[in-house]
Amino acid sequence: MTGIRGTDGTLRHIAVVGTSLAGVRSAEALRRLGFEDRLTLIGRDTDFPPYDRPPPSQSVLTGGDVDGYRLLVSPDLDAELMMNTTAEGLTLRSTSAVGSTSAGSVGTGGTLRLSAGRTLDFDGLVIATGAEARQPAPLRSGHPDVFVLRTFEDSLALRAALLAGPRVAVIGAGFVGCAVASHCRALGLDVTVVEEGPGPLGRVLGTAMGRELAGLHRDHGTVVKTGASVAGLHPDGVELADGTRVPADVVVVAVGRAPRTEWLRGSGLDVEDGVLLDATCAAAGASRVVAAGDVARWFNPLFGAVMRVGRRGDTVEQAAAAADTLLADGENAVPFESVPYFRSEQYGTTIQFVGRGNGVPHVVAGTLAERQFVAVYTDGQHITGALCVNRPSQLIRFRRMVAARAPADLVLTPEGGQVGTLAGNLTAYEAATAFPQTA
């Protein structure tokens, strides 16, 4: 149809590759925004709607019901489904094919190469193929029971293995690795966490707070080896680069995620570590190609950096933004700004983080010793992030501060120390900027 969000009548068929959270929500957003023509969803899953993941995969690990985690899908979706189908390649039409004389970009529309020798032409494309658990070659073999945690099947397999009461080695101390370690200790299992960095969650929270969280793990009986590189696996456990071995009956590899972009090689898109997007979620160098979710990395204007979405809610928001961009003329597309958010429950401790942890953290409420505190990150000029440990009521307040690029002197003295009247400063700032005040 014509007249929808600035389209010129050439956008008659949109293909969405990927039927997990980002793909389904972007398709729903397209319908909600008024797109009425042909819409096709292509997914590797056998059934539709598929399971929501990865957060439920961790819930299933702790005993959650698998069938309770299927995605809820709008009854107004009205899409053609191509399930049990894998995208194997992408050819984008050249600019000359659509009558354009401009150079340096790929034209509108193209063809998907699918499994079983099929093809599918489209006018607009949403890439939402997600990511898979990263598993470097040295961590794929050498031990009989190696697990990753990404899908429901992964979770069910690991849950079954833990019933035997094994010694567990967790490689990687990000959010997934830390959650697994906490769960294993709750089961009374011996657990060793091996982390190459200086502390758990160090890539998100920075060195200082990462070291604090290492203490949380150790206080609950988890052995934490930081600054430790893994050389490989052997039948009895994990071999470290310094020659020492960590005995383990079960090895969990939790070293991050790898975007599913292999099928896009040779398409002309920049897919190094994810599909590169501009601030509006449009694929760099292409027309009417957008992406959302774990497969994407976009320029976040709020931080002036290329980054990934964090939580489930961020993915939903980015999917909607990508759909809006796809239906808009290029000059009318709206930049997508997002404040990353992460949440984890470890040993009964609630850990929440907003923003970016590449600034200097300052404890502005509570104490580290009590493990009930708020640490605010600044770059010297603005508040860039906040870590709330067992302080959930403070999260919304500081997320607003990060989103507004609130000045760092709200929490710092001119000399760089902590302001004694923090609550008063924040309340005054909220009033002056029309923020809802937080008790």
Coordinates of C-alpha atoms in Angstrom, one line a residue, residues 131-279:
A131 CA 23.1 -14.9 18.6
E132 CA 24.5 -18.2 19.8
A133 CA 26.6 -19.1 22.7
R134 CA 30.2 -18.3 22.0
Q135 CA 32.4 -21.4 22.3
P136 CA 36.0 -21.1 21.1
A137 CA 37.5 -24.2 19.6
P138 CA 39.6 -25.2 22.6
L139 CA 36.5 -25.3 24.7
R140 CA 34.5 -27.6 22.5
S141 CA 36.1 -30.9 23.1
G142 CA 38.4 -32.8 25.5
H143 CA 35.8 -33.2 28.3
P144 CA 32.8 -35.5 28.2
D145 CA 30.3 -33.0 29.7
V146 CA 30.6 -29.5 28.3
F147 CA 27.6 -27.2 28.3
V148 CA 26.6 -23.8 27.1
L149 CA 23.5 -22.0 28.2
R150 CA 21.5 -20.3 25.5
T151 CA 18.4 -22.3 24.6
F152 CA 15.8 -24.3 26.4
E153 CA 17.5 -27.5 25.3
D154 CA 20.8 -26.3 26.7
S155 CA 19.1 -25.6 30.1
L156 CA 17.3 -28.9 30.3
A157 CA 20.5 -30.8 29.5
L158 CA 22.5 -28.9 32.1
R159 CA 19.7 -29.2 34.7
A160 CA 19.8 -33.0 34.2
A161 CA 23.6 -33.2 34.6
L162 CA 23.5 -31.2 37.8
L163 CA 21.2 -33.8 39.4
A164 CA 24.1 -36.2 39.8
G165 CA 25.9 -33.8 42.2
P166 CA 29.0 -33.1 40.1
R167 CA 31.9 -30.8 40.6
V168 CA 31.3 -27.8 38.3
A169 CA 33.7 -25.5 36.5
V170 CA 32.2 -22.3 35.0
I171 CA 34.4 -20.6 32.4
G172 CA 33.5 -16.9 32.3
A173 CA 32.1 -14.7 35.0
G174 CA 29.6 -12.6 33.1
F175 CA 25.9 -12.5 34.0
V176 CA 25.2 -16.1 32.8
G177 CA 28.3 -17.6 34.4
C178 CA 27.6 -15.9 37.7
A179 CA 24.0 -17.0 37.7
V180 CA 25.0 -20.6 37.0
A181 CA 27.6 -20.5 39.8
S182 CA 25.0 -19.1 42.2
H183 CA 22.5 -21.8 41.3
C184 CA 25.1 -24.6 41.6
R185 CA 26.0 -23.4 45.1
A186 CA 22.3 -23.4 46.1
L187 CA 22.3 -27.1 45.1
G188 CA 25.3 -27.6 47.4
L189 CA 27.7 -28.3 44.5
D190 CA 31.4 -27.5 44.5
V191 CA 31.9 -24.7 42.0
T192 CA 35.0 -23.0 40.5
V193 CA 34.6 -19.9 38.3
V194 CA 37.4 -19.2 35.9
E195 CA 37.6 -15.6 34.7
E196 CA 40.2 -14.0 32.5
G197 CA 39.5 -10.5 33.7
P198 CA 40.1 -9.0 37.2
G199 CA 36.6 -9.9 38.6
P200 CA 33.1 -11.1 37.9
L201 CA 31.1 -8.8 35.5
G202 CA 34.2 -6.7 35.0
R203 CA 33.4 -6.0 31.4
V204 CA 30.1 -4.4 32.4
L205 CA 30.9 -3.0 35.9
G206 CA 34.6 -2.2 35.6
T207 CA 37.5 -3.5 37.7
A208 CA 36.7 -2.1 41.1
M209 CA 33.1 -3.3 41.3
G210 CA 34.1 -6.6 39.7
R211 CA 36.5 -7.3 42.5
E212 CA 33.8 -6.5 45.0
L213 CA 31.5 -9.1 43.5
A214 CA 34.3 -11.7 43.6
G215 CA 34.0 -11.4 47.3
L216 CA 30.3 -12.1 47.1
H217 CA 31.0 -15.4 45.4
R218 CA 33.8 -16.4 47.7
D219 CA 31.7 -15.6 50.8
H220 CA 29.2 -18.3 49.5
G221 CA 31.8 -20.9 48.9
T222 CA 32.5 -20.5 45.2
V223 CA 36.1 -20.7 44.2
V224 CA 36.9 -17.7 42.0
K225 CA 40.0 -17.7 39.8
T226 CA 40.5 -14.3 38.2
G227 CA 43.2 -13.3 35.7
A228 CA 43.1 -16.9 34.6
S229 CA 43.3 -18.0 30.9
V230 CA 42.0 -21.4 29.9
A231 CA 44.4 -23.4 27.7
G232 CA 41.9 -26.2 27.0
L233 CA 39.8 -29.0 28.5
H234 CA 40.9 -32.5 29.6
P235 CA 38.8 -35.5 30.7
D236 CA 39.0 -34.5 34.4
G237 CA 38.4 -30.8 34.1
V238 CA 39.9 -27.5 32.9
E239 CA 43.5 -26.8 32.2
L240 CA 44.7 -23.2 32.7
A241 CA 47.4 -21.4 30.8
D242 CA 49.8 -21.5 33.8
G243 CA 49.6 -25.3 33.9
T244 CA 47.2 -25.7 36.8
R245 CA 44.1 -27.8 36.5
V246 CA 40.6 -27.2 37.8
P247 CA 38.9 -30.6 38.5
A248 CA 35.4 -30.8 37.2
D249 CA 32.8 -33.4 36.3
V250 CA 30.7 -30.7 34.4
V251 CA 32.1 -27.7 32.5
V252 CA 29.9 -24.7 31.7
V253 CA 31.2 -22.4 29.0
A254 CA 29.8 -18.9 29.5
V255 CA 32.1 -16.6 27.5
G256 CA 29.5 -14.4 25.7
R257 CA 27.5 -14.6 22.6
A258 CA 28.3 -14.7 18.9
P259 CA 25.9 -12.9 16.5
R260 CA 24.4 -15.2 13.8
T261 CA 25.8 -13.4 10.8
E262 CA 27.5 -16.2 8.8
W263 CA 24.6 -16.2 6.2
L264 CA 25.3 -12.5 5.5
R265 CA 28.9 -12.9 4.4
G266 CA 29.3 -11.5 0.9
S267 CA 26.1 -9.5 1.1
G268 CA 27.9 -6.1 1.2
L269 CA 26.7 -5.5 4.8
D270 CA 29.2 -4.8 7.6
V271 CA 28.7 -7.9 9.8
E272 CA 31.9 -7.9 11.9
D273 CA 30.7 -8.9 15.3
G274 CA 27.1 -8.1 14.4
V275 CA 25.3 -6.2 11.7
L276 CA 26.5 -2.6 11.9
L277 CA 23.6 -0.1 12.1
D278 CA 23.3 3.7 12.2
A279 CA 21.5 5.5 15.0

